């Protein structure tokens, strides 16, 4: 007896036609590739679906970056869905907070292989070779703000071998995201579905493996905060096991890379170290927007504190990259180096500098929130600043510590 099996692609958060604000100063060739990158990634996903001969594709919300969808983005999506149709591949779609049903639409006729969920939670059947194989459950956002927990609306309807839930929402505990359609993992497990195709959170993560409940992340990093490979999951679903294979489809990757200065004693050595680090992340498959993180301690710290010197270094490292398909563009750099002093030694000393190190390690998120509270509630300033993530708060502490230590220890020398 042949075991039932489904093969499909789970993707989400396409953000087609993302404007990539703040990147206009890039060389035109790189900026144009960046503007086209979401479309390229979608094209790669469809090509993967065709190559692997999947049964269907799941898109779990935020197909478009804005409720005001551009005509061009809609046509691009339409053409890719036609490619799926030509290869007899179905596509199941829910809309999220960025592209709710009440947004702007051009009246394009979607091909018959496309199944779009409405604002009411419902199920759609999937047949394979005439046999009912799966029920897919989901809903689309009617407006951009859906803040209710709607998991109780997912009701399992018996009949097929597989039950697959689609949900664009925020898992409890993900504090860096707004609580759209919030849910708890336990609530999804109670449904006894075979797979949950989530969307909304741009960082790839598997919440549970039995059954698979996961976010594939977005298909293209939209800023320096969205680092690493982006794409989709190729899923082989059987009753006894599920195989999940992540597939990178992004045209451009954002990466943070460290340049340690420990032991470097000259500009020539520093430059060679930078070149080696850069070549180490070059790929035949995508371009890279890199953040160089200068770390460690040593004599080159003094050079890196000179803004003009480091800008000249970056310009030299960028030279010619805009003409390469496998470009590596240094989009940003951060200097987190120290002079030749030992932080751990200071931490255990009786010096005032030691007090600073110990105090910085005791600082918690709530202390930073309290210190910044007047700024975030300022009548004018609050409109121009956004909530800080935990990592950004920790970076503020490190920067403050370094400023104080450099000032104190330079006075001693």
Short mmCIF file of N, CA and C in Angstrom, two decimals, residues 6 35 41 58 86 91 99 137 143 184 196 210 213 266 275 284 313 363 372:
data_model
loop_
_atom_site.label_atom_id
_atom_site.label_comp_id
_atom_site.label_asym_id
_atom_site.label_seq_id
_atom_site.Cartn_x
_atom_site.Cartn_y
_atom_site.Cartn_z
N UNK A 6 2.55 14.44 0.45
CA UNK A 6 2.40 15.72 -0.23
C UNK A 6 3.76 16.41 -0.26
N UNK A 35 16.02 46.96 -5.85
CA UNK A 35 14.60 47.22 -6.11
C UNK A 35 13.91 46.03 -6.76
N UNK A 41 13.45 36.92 -6.20
CA UNK A 41 13.31 35.84 -5.24
C UNK A 41 12.02 35.05 -5.48
N UNK A 58 2.22 27.34 -0.83
CA UNK A 58 1.50 28.10 0.19
C UNK A 58 2.17 29.45 0.38
N UNK A 86 0.74 26.62 -15.54
CA UNK A 86 1.22 25.90 -16.72
C UNK A 86 1.88 24.56 -16.36
N UNK A 91 -1.87 26.99 -5.93
CA UNK A 91 -1.31 27.97 -5.01
C UNK A 91 -2.41 28.42 -4.05
N UNK A 99 -0.95 43.68 3.24
CA UNK A 99 -1.72 43.64 1.98
C UNK A 99 -3.16 43.14 2.23
N UNK A 137 -6.66 25.36 5.76
CA UNK A 137 -7.49 26.26 6.55
C UNK A 137 -6.79 27.62 6.66
N UNK A 143 -8.75 44.09 6.97
CA UNK A 143 -8.10 45.39 7.09
C UNK A 143 -6.70 45.15 7.65
N UNK A 184 -0.88 31.32 20.70
CA UNK A 184 0.07 30.52 21.46
C UNK A 184 0.30 29.21 20.71
N UNK A 196 1.52 23.60 10.13
CA UNK A 196 1.07 24.99 10.24
C UNK A 196 2.02 25.87 9.44
N UNK A 210 7.04 18.53 15.64
CA UNK A 210 6.03 17.46 15.65
C UNK A 210 4.72 18.00 16.22
N UNK A 213 5.40 23.48 12.95
CA UNK A 213 4.77 24.80 13.06
C UNK A 213 5.90 25.78 12.86
N UNK A 266 49.79 47.27 11.51
CA UNK A 266 49.98 48.25 10.44
C UNK A 266 48.72 48.34 9.58
N UNK A 275 40.25 42.51 3.21
CA UNK A 275 40.08 41.84 1.92
C UNK A 275 39.81 40.34 2.10
N UNK A 284 28.62 32.86 -5.56
CA UNK A 284 28.23 32.87 -6.98
C UNK A 284 26.73 33.12 -7.14
N UNK A 313 39.34 54.00 3.88
CA UNK A 313 39.51 52.54 3.83
C UNK A 313 38.30 51.88 3.18
N UNK A 363 23.35 46.56 33.89
CA UNK A 363 22.25 47.31 33.27
C UNK A 363 21.28 46.35 32.59
N UNK A 372 15.61 56.43 28.69
CA UNK A 372 15.18 56.98 27.40
C UNK A 372 13.72 57.42 27.40
#
